[in-house]
Coordinates of C-alpha atoms in Angstrom, one line a residue:
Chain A
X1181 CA -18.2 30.0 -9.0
X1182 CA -15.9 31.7 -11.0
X1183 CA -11.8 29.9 -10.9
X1184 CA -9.6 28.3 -12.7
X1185 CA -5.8 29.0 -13.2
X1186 CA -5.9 31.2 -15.5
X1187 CA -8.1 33.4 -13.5
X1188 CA -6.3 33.0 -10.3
X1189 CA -3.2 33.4 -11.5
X1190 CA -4.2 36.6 -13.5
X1191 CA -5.5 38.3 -10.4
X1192 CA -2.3 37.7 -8.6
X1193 CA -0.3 38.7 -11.2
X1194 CA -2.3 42.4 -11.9
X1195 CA -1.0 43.3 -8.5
X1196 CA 2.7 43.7 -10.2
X1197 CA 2.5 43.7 -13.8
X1198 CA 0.5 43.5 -17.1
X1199 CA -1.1 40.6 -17.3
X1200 CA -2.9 38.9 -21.0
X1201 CA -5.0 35.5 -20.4
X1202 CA -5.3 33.3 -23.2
X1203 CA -7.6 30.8 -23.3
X1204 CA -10.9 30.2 -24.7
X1205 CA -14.5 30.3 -22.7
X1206 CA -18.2 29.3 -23.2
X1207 CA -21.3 31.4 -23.5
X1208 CA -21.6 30.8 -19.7
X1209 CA -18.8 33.2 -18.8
X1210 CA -20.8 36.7 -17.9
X1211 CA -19.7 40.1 -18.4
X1212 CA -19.7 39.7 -14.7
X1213 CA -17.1 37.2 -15.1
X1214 CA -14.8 39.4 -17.1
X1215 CA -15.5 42.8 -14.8
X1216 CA -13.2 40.6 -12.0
X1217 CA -10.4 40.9 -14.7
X1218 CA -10.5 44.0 -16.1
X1219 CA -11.2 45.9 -12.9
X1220 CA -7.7 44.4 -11.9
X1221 CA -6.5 45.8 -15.5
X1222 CA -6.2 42.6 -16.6
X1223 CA -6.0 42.4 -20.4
X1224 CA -9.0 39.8 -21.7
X1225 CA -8.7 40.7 -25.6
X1226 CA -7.1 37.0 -26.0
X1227 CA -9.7 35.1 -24.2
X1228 CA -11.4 33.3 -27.1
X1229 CA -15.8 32.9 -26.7
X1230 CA -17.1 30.3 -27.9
X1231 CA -20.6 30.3 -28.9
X1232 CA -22.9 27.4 -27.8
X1233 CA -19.5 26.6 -26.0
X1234 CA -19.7 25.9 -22.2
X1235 CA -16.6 26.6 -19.6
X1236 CA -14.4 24.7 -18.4
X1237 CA -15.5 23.0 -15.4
X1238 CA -14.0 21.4 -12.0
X1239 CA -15.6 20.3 -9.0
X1240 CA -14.0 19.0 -6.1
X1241 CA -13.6 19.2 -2.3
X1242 CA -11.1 18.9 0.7
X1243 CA -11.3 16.6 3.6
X1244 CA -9.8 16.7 6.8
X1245 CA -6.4 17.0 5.0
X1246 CA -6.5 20.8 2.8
X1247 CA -3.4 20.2 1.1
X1248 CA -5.3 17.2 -0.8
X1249 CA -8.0 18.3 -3.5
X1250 CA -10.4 15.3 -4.1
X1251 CA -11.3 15.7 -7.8
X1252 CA -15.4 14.6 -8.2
X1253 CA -16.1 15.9 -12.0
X1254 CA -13.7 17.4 -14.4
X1255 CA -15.7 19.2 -17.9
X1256 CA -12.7 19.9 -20.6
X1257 CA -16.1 22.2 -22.2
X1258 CA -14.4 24.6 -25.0
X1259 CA -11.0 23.3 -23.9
X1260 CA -11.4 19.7 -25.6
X1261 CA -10.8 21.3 -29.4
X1262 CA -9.2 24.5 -28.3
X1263 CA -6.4 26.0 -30.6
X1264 CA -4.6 28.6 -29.0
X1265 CA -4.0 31.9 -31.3
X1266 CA -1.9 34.7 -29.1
X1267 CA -2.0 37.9 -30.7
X1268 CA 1.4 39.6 -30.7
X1269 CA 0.5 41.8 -27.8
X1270 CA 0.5 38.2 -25.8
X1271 CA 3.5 37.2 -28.5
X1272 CA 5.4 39.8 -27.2
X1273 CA 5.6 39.4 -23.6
X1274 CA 8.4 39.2 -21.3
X1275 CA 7.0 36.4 -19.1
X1276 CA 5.1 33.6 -20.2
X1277 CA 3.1 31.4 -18.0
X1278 CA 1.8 28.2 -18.9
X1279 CA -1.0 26.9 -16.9
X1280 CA -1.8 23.3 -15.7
X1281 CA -3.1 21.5 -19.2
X1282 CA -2.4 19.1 -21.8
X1283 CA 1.1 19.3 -22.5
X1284 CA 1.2 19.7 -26.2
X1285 CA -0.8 22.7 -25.7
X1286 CA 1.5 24.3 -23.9
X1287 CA 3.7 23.4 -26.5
X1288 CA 2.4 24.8 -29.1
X1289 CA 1.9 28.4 -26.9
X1290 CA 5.7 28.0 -25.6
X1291 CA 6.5 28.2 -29.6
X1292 CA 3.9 31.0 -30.7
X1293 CA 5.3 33.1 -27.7
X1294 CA 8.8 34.9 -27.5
X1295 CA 9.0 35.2 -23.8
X1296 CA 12.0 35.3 -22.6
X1297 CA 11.6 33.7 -19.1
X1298 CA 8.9 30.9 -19.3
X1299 CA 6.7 28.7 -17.0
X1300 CA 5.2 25.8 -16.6
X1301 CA 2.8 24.2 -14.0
X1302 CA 1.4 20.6 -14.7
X1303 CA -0.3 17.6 -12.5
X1304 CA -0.1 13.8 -11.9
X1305 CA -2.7 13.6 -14.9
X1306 CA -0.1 14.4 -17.3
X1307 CA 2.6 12.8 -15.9
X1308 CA 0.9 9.8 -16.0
X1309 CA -0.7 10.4 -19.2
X1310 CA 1.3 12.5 -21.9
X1311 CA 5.1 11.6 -19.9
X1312 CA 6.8 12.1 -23.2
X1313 CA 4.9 15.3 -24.4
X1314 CA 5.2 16.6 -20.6
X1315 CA 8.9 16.1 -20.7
X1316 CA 9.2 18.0 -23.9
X1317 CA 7.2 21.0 -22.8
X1318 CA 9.7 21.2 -19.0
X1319 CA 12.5 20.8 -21.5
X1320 CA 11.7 24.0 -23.5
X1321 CA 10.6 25.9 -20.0
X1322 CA 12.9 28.6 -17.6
X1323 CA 11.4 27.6 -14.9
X1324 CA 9.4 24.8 -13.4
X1325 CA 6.6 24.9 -10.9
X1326 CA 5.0 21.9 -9.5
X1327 CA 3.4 20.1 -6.3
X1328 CA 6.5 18.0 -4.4
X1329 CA 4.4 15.4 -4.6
X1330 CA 4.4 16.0 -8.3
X1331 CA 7.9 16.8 -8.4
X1332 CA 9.2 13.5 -6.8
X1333 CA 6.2 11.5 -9.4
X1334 CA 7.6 12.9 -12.6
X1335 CA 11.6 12.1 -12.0
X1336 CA 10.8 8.7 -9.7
X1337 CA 13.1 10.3 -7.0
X1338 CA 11.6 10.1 -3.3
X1339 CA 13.7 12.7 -2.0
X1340 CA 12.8 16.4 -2.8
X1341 CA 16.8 17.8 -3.3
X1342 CA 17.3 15.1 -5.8
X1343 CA 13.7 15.3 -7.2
X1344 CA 14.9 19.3 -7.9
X1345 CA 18.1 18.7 -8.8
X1346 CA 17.1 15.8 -11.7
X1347 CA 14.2 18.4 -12.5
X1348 CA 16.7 20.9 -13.5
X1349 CA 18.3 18.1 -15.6
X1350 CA 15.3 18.1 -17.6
X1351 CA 16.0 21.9 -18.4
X1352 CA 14.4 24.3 -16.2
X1353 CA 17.3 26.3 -14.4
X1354 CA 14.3 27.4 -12.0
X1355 CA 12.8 24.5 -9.9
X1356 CA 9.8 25.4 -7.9
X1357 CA 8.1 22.7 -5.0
X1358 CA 4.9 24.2 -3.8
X1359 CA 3.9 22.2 -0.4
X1360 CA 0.5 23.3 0.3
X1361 CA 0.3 24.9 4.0
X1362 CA 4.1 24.2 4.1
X1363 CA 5.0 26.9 1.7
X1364 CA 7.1 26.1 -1.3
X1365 CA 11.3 25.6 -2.4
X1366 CA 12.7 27.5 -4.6
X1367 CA 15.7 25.2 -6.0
X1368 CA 18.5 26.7 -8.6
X1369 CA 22.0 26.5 -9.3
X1370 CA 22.7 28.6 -6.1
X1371 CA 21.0 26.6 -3.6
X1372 CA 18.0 25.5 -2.1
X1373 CA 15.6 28.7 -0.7
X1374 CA 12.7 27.8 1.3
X1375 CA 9.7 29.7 2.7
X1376 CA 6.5 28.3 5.1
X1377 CA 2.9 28.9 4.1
X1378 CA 1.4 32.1 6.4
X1379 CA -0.1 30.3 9.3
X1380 CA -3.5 31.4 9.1
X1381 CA -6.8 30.8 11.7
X1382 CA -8.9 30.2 8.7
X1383 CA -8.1 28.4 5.7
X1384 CA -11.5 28.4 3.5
X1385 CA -10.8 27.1 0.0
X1386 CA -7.2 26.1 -1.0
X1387 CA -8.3 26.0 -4.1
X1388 CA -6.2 28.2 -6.7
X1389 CA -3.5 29.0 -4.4
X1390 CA -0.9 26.9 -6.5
X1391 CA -2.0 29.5 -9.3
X1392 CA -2.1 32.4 -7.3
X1393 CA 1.6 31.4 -5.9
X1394 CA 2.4 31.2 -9.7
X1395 CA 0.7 34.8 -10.4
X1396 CA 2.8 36.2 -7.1
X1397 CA 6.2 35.0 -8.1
X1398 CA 5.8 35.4 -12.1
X1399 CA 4.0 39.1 -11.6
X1400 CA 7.0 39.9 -9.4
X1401 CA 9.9 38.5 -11.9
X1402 CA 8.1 40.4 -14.7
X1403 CA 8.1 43.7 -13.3
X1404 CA 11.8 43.4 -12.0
X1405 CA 13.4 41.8 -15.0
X1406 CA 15.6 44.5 -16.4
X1407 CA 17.3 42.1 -19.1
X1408 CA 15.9 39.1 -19.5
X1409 CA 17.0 37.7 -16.3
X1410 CA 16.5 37.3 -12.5
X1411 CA 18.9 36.9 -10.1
X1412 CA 18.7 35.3 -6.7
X1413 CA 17.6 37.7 -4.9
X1414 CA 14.7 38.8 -6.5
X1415 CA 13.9 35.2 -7.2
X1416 CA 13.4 35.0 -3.3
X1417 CA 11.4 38.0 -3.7
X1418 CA 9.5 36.8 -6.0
X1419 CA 8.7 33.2 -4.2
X1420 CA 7.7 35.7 -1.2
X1421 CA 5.5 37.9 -3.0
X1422 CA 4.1 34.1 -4.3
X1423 CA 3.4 33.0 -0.8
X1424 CA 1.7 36.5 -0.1
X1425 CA -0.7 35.9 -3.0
X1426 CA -1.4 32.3 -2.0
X1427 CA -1.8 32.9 1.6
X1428 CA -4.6 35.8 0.7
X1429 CA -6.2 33.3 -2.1
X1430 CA -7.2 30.9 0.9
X1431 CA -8.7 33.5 3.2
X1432 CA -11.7 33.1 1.1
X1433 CA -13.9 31.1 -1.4
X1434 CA -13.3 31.5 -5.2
X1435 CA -11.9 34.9 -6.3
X1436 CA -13.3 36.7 -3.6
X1437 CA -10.0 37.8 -1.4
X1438 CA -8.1 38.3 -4.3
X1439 CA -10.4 40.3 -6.2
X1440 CA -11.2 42.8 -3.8
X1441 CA -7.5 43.0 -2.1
X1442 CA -5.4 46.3 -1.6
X1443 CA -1.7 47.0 -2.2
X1444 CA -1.4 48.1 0.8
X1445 CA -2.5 44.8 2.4
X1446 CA -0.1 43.1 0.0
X1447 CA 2.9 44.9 1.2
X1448 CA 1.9 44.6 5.0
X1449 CA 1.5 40.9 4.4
X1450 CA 5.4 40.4 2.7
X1451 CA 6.6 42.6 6.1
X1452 CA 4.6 39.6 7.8
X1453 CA 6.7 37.3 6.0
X1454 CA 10.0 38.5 6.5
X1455 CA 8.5 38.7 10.4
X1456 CA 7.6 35.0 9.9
X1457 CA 11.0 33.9 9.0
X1458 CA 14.2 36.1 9.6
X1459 CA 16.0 35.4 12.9
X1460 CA 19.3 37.0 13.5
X1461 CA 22.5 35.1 13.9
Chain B
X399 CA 21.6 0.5 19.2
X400 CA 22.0 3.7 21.7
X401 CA 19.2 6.1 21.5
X402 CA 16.2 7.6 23.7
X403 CA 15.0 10.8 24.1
X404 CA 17.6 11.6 26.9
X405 CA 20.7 10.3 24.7
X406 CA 19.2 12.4 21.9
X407 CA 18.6 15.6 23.7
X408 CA 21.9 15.5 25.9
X409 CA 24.4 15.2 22.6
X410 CA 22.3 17.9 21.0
X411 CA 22.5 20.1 23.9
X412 CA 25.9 19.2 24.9
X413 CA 27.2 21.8 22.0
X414 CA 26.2 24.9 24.0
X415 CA 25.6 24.3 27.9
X416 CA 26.4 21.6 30.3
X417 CA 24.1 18.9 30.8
X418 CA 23.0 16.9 33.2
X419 CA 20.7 13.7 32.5
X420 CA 18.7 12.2 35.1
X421 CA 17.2 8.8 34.1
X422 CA 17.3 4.7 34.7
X423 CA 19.1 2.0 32.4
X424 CA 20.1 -1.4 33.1
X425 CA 22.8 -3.5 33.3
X426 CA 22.8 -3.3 29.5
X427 CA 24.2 0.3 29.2
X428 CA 27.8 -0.6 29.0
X429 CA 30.6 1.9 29.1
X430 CA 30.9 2.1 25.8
X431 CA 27.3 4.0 25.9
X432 CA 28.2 5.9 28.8
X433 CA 31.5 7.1 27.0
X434 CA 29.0 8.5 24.6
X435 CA 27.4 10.9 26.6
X436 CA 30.4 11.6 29.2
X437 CA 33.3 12.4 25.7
X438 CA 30.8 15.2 24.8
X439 CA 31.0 16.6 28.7
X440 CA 27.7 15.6 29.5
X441 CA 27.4 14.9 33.5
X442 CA 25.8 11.1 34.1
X443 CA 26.1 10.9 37.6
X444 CA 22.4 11.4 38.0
X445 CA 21.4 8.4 35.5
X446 CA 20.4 5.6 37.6
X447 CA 22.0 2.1 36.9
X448 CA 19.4 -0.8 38.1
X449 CA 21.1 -4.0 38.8
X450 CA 19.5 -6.8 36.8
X451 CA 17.7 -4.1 34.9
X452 CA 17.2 -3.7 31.1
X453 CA 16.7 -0.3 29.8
X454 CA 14.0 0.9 28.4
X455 CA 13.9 -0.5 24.6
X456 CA 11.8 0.8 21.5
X457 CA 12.2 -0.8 17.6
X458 CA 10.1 0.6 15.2
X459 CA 9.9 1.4 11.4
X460 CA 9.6 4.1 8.8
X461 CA 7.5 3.1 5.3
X462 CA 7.8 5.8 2.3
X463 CA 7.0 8.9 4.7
X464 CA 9.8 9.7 7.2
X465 CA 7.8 11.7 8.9
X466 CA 5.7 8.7 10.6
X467 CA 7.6 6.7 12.5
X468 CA 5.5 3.3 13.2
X469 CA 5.8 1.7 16.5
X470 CA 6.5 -1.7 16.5
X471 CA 8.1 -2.9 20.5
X472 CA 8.2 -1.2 23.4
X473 CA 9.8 -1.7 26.9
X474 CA 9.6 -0.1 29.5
X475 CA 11.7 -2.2 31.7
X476 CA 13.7 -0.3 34.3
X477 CA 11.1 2.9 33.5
X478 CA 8.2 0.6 35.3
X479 CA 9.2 1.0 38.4
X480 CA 11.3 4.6 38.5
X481 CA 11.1 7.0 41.0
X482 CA 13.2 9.7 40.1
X483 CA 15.7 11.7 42.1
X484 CA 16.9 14.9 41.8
X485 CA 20.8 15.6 42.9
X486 CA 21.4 19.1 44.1
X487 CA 23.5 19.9 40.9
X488 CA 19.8 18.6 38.6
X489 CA 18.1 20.2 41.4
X490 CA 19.7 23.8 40.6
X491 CA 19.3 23.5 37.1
X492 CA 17.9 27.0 34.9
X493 CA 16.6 25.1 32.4
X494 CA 14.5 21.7 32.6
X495 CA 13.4 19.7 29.6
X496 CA 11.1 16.8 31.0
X497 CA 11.3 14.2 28.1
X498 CA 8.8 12.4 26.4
X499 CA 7.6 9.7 29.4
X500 CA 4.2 9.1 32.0
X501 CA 3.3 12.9 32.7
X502 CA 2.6 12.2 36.9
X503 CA 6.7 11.2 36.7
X504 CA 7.2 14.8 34.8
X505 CA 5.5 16.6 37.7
X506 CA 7.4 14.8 40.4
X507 CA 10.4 16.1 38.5
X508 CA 9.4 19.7 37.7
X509 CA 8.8 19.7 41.2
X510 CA 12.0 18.6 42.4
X511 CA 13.5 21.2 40.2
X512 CA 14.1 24.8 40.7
X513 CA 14.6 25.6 37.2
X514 CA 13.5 29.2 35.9
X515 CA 12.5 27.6 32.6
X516 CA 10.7 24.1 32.2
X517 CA 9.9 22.4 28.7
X518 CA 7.7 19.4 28.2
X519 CA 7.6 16.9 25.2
X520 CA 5.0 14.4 25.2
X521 CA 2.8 12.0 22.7
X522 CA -0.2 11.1 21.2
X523 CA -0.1 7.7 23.9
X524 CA -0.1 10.2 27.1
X525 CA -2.7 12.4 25.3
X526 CA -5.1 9.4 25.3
X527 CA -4.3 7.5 28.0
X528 CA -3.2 10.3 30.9
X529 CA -5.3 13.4 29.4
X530 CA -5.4 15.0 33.2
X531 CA -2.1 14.4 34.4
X532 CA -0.8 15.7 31.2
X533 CA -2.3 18.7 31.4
X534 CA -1.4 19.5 34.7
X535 CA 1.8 18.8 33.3
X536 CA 1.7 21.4 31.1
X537 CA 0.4 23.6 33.2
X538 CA 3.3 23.6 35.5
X539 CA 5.9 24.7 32.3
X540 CA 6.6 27.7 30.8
X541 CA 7.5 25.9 27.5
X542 CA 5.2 22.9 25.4
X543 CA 7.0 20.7 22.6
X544 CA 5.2 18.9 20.0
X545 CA 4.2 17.7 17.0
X546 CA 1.7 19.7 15.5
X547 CA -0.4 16.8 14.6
X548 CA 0.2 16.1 18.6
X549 CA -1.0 19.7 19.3
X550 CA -4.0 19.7 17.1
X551 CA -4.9 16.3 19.0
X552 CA -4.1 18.0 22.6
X553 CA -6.1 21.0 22.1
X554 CA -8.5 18.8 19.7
X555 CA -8.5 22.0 17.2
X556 CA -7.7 21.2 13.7
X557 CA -6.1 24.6 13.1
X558 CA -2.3 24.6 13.9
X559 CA -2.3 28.6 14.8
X560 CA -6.2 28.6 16.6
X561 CA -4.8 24.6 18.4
X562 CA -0.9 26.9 19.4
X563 CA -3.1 29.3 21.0
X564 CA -5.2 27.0 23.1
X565 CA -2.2 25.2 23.9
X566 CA -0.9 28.4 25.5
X567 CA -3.9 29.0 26.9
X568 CA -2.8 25.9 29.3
X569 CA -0.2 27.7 30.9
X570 CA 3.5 28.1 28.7
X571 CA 4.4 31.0 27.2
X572 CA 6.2 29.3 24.2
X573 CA 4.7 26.7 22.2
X574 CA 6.7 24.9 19.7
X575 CA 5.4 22.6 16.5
X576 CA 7.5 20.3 15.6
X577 CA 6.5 19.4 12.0
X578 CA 9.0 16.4 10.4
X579 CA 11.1 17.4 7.3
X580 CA 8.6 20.7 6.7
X581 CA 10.7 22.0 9.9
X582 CA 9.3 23.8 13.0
X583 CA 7.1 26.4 14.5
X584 CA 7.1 28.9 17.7
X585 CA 4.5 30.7 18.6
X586 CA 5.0 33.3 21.7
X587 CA 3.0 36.2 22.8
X588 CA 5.0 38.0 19.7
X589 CA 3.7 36.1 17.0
X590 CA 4.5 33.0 15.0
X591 CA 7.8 32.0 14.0
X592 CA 8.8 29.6 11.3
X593 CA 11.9 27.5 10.3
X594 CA 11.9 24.7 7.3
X595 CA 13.7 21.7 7.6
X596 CA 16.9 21.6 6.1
X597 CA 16.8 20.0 2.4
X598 CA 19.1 16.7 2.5
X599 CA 19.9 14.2 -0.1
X600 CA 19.9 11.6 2.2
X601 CA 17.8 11.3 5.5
X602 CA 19.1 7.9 6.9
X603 CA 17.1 8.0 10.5
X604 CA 14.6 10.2 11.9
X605 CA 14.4 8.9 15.5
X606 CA 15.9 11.5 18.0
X607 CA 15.0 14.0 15.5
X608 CA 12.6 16.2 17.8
X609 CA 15.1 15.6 20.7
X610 CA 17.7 16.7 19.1
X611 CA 15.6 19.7 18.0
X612 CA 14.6 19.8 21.9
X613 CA 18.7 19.8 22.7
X614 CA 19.6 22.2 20.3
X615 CA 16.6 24.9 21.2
X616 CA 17.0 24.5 25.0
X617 CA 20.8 24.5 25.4
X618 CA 21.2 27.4 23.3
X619 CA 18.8 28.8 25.6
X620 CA 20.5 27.9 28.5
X621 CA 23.7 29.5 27.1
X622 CA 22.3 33.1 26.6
X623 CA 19.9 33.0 29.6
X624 CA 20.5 35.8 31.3
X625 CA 18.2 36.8 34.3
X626 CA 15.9 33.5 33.5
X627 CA 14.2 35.2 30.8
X628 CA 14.2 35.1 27.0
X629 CA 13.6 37.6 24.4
X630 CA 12.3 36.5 21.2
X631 CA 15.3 37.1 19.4
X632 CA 17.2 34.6 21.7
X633 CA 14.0 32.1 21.2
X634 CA 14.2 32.2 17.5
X635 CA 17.6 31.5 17.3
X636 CA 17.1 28.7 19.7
X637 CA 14.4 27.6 17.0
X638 CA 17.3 28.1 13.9
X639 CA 20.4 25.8 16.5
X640 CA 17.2 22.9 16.7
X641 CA 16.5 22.7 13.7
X642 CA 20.4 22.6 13.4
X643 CA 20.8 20.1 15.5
X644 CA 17.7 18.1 14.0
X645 CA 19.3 18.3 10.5
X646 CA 22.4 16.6 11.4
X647 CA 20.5 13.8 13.7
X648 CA 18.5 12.4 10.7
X649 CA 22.0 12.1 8.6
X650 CA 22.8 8.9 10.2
X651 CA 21.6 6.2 12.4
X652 CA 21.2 6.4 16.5
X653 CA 23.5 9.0 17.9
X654 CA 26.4 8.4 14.9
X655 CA 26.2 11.6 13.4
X656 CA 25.5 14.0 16.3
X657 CA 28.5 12.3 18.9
X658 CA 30.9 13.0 16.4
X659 CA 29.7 16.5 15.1
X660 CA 32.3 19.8 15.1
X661 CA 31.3 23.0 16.6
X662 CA 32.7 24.7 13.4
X663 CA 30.3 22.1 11.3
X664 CA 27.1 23.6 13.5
X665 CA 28.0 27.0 13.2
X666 CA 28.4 26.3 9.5
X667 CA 24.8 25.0 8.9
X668 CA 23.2 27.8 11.1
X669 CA 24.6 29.8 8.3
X670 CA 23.1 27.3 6.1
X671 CA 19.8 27.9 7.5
X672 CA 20.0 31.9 7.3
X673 CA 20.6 31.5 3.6
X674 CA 18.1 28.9 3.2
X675 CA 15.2 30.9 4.8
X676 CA 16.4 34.4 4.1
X677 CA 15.1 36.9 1.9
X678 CA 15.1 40.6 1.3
X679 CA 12.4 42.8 1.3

C-alpha cells in the first residue's frame, strides 16, 4: 500500500502549511497514488517519474512489541541512482525536511536548499553504515529528530539527557527523541519538554507515525515562523501538534486516517492533549 | 542496605501526611533503621519486631534497561509467618496503601481498616500464583497500582487503555500504570491522565521507585482529603508529587536520597514537572 516518509510526512504536514515532496518514483506509482497528495494540496511538481523505474519498497511487520518494526525486505527501486534536483519553488522554502535516507543525499539537498530551519530524521542503518557522512549531514541540520534508541546508538551515551545534550554538540540546537507509544522529548537549550503518545484502544499500523510526528511538528513551525525562528513555546506546540498527527497515523493502516482526516478532528485531538497532560499546581 | 516497599513508601509519604507503618522485621532492624523512618515523623509503633527474626531480604540486579529489575534472592523470613495487627491509630486511618505482599494478608488488613480510601500494589508473582485471592483483593479497594506490563498481564489484554478499563471493571475507581523512566498513568471515570518521568543524567537505583511514587501519590492525597473523596484535580496532582517523589528515589541508592530530601527541593521539582509537561494551546 501506498507509504513511505515522504508521503506520511506530507500529509501531516498539508494540515498547517505548504508542503513540496521531492523524491523520485517508479511507473508503479498511480495517478491514484498522487490524488492522496494533491487532494491535501500537496505540491507533487518535484516528485521525479521514472520510466521502467519501480518504487521504493518496504515490508515489514510488528510483533507483540509495536514500538519495534521487524524489517523483512527493503527495495531502494529508483532511489539506488537518484539525484535530487529541487526546483526553486522547493529551493525557496522556509522549512526543510529531510527524510530517513542515505546521508549524503540529504547532503547534497541540505546544500541545494535555503531553508532557514532544517531537519533531519535518520536510523541505525546509517549510523552504523555512513557514521561519518551521518555526522556531517546533523552537523549542518536546526534540528534533529530521531528514535531514543537511535539517539543513545549514534553518541554511545545510555542515558537519554546526555544522549540530547551530546546530540546538540553535534549541531542541532533542536533535539527531538521520539519513543514510540511513549510520546517523544523535545530537548533545547531551555530544558527538556516531554509529551506521552495518546493512549489509544486500537493501535493498527505504527508504521509512519515517526514521519507523520515529523510532518505535525515541522507543518506547525512553518506556519508560525515569523523570522526565521521558533521559540519555546511554539516549539511545544509544535511537538503537540506532532503527537496529534502521529496518534491519528496509527488509528489506521497506510494513509488511510490521515488522508481522509478533518481540521476539526485535529484541533479536538490537541484539546485532548492538553486534557492528557496539564494538572494544576 | 534499608529498603522495602514500606520504607520506600513511608519516607515518600512522610513529606505530606503522617504515616503509620504496620509490618514485621527482625532482630536485624537496628535503630539506626528505625531512626530513619521515626527523623522524618513517621509513627513505627505498629512495625512488629520478631525476636530471633530476620527481615524480610531481597538482592537483585539491573542489566542495560533500568526499567527491569531482575530478581536474584528472596526472603521472606519474619513475613512467613505474619499475622498482622491493626492498632486503633492504623485502624482509623483515611487512607490505606496495602503494599506489594501475599494478597489473602492484604484483605485481612483492608479489613481491619476503616479507611475511606484503600490502594493496592501487587506483582507479576501474585498474579500467577494467587490469581483469586488477588482479585478479591482488588475488589475490596477503591484504588489499583501497577505496572502496566503488570496490568496488561492482570486483565490479560494487551492494550494499556482497553487492560485500565478491565482493571476497573474489578472494582477501583482509580487505576494507575506505573511505567519505569517513561513515567505514569491514571485512568478514572474522567479519562486518562499522563505524567513522563523526569529526565535525569544519572539514575543510580530504581528499587523503591513505584513505592515512592505510591508515597508521594497517596500522602498528598491524604493531605487534601477532604470528606474521603477526591476530585480529579487533586488525583492528578497526586500523580505530578509521585512521580516527584519517584524522581528523587532513583538518584541514589536505598532510601539515601529520599531521607534526606527538603520540602523546598520537592516543591521545586513539582515545578519542574509543570514545565517539563506543559504546553499552551
Amino acid at each position: 500500500m501506498l507509504g513511505g516518509s515522504a508521503v506520511h510526512f506530507a500529509l501531516a504536514a498539508s494540515f498547517f502549511t505548504e508542503v513540496r515532496v521531492v523524491g523520485p518514483v517508479g511507473d508503479d506509482f498511480t495517478d491514484e497514488h498522487f490524488t492522496v497528495l494533491t487532494e491535501r494540496g500537496v505540491a507533487v511538481d518535484d516528485i521525479e517519474q521514472i520510466e521502467g523505474g519501480k518504487t521504493f519498497f518496504w515490508r515489514g511487520h510488528y510483533d507483540h512489541d509495536m514500538n519495534v518494526a521487524h524489517t523483512d525486505e527493503t527495495e531502494l527501486n529508483v532511489f539506488a541512482d537518484f539525484v535530487p534536483k529541487l526546483s526553486p519553488a522547493s529551493h525557496e522554502a522556509g522549512v526543510l525536511f529531510l527524510g530517513n535516507i542515505q546521508p549524503d543525499l540529504q547532503r547534497d539537498v541540505r546544500k541545494q536548499a535555503s531553508a532557514s530551519f532544517a531537519a533531519l530524521d535518520s536510523m541505525n542503518l546509517w549510523i552504523e553504515t555512513a557514521r561519518d557522512s551521518l555526522l556531517a549531514a546533523i552537523a549542518d541540520v536546526d534540528c534533529l529528530l530521531l528514535n531514543d534508541a537511535e539517539l543513545r546508538m549514534l553518541t554511545e551515551q545510555p542515558n537519554l539527557v546526555t544522549a540530547a545534550n551530546a546530540a546538540m554538540d553535534l549541531g542541532p540546537g533542536v533535539v527531538v527523541a521520539k519513543r514510540g507509544e511513549y510520546g517523544a522529548m523535545l530537548f533545547t537549550a531551555d530544558g527538556p519538554f516531554a509529551i506521552p503518545g495518546m493512549p489509544l484502544e486500537e493501535v493498527r499500523d505504527p508504521t509512519g507515525a515517526g514521519d507523520s510526528f515529523a510532518g505535525g511538528f515541522l507543518g506547525y513551525l512553518d506556519a508560525v515562523r515569523v523570522d526565521g525562528t521558533h521559540d519555546e513555546r511554539a516549539l511545544r506546540r509544535a511537538m503537540a501538534y506532532g503527537s496529534v498527527m502521529a496518534s491519528f497515523n496509527v488509528e489506521d493502516f497506510g494513509t488511510a486516517r490521515v488522508s481522509s482526516l478533518s481540521e476539526d478532528e485535529v484541533a479536538e485531538r490537541l484539546a485532548a492533549f492538553k486534557r492528557l497532560t496539564h494538572f494544576h499546581e
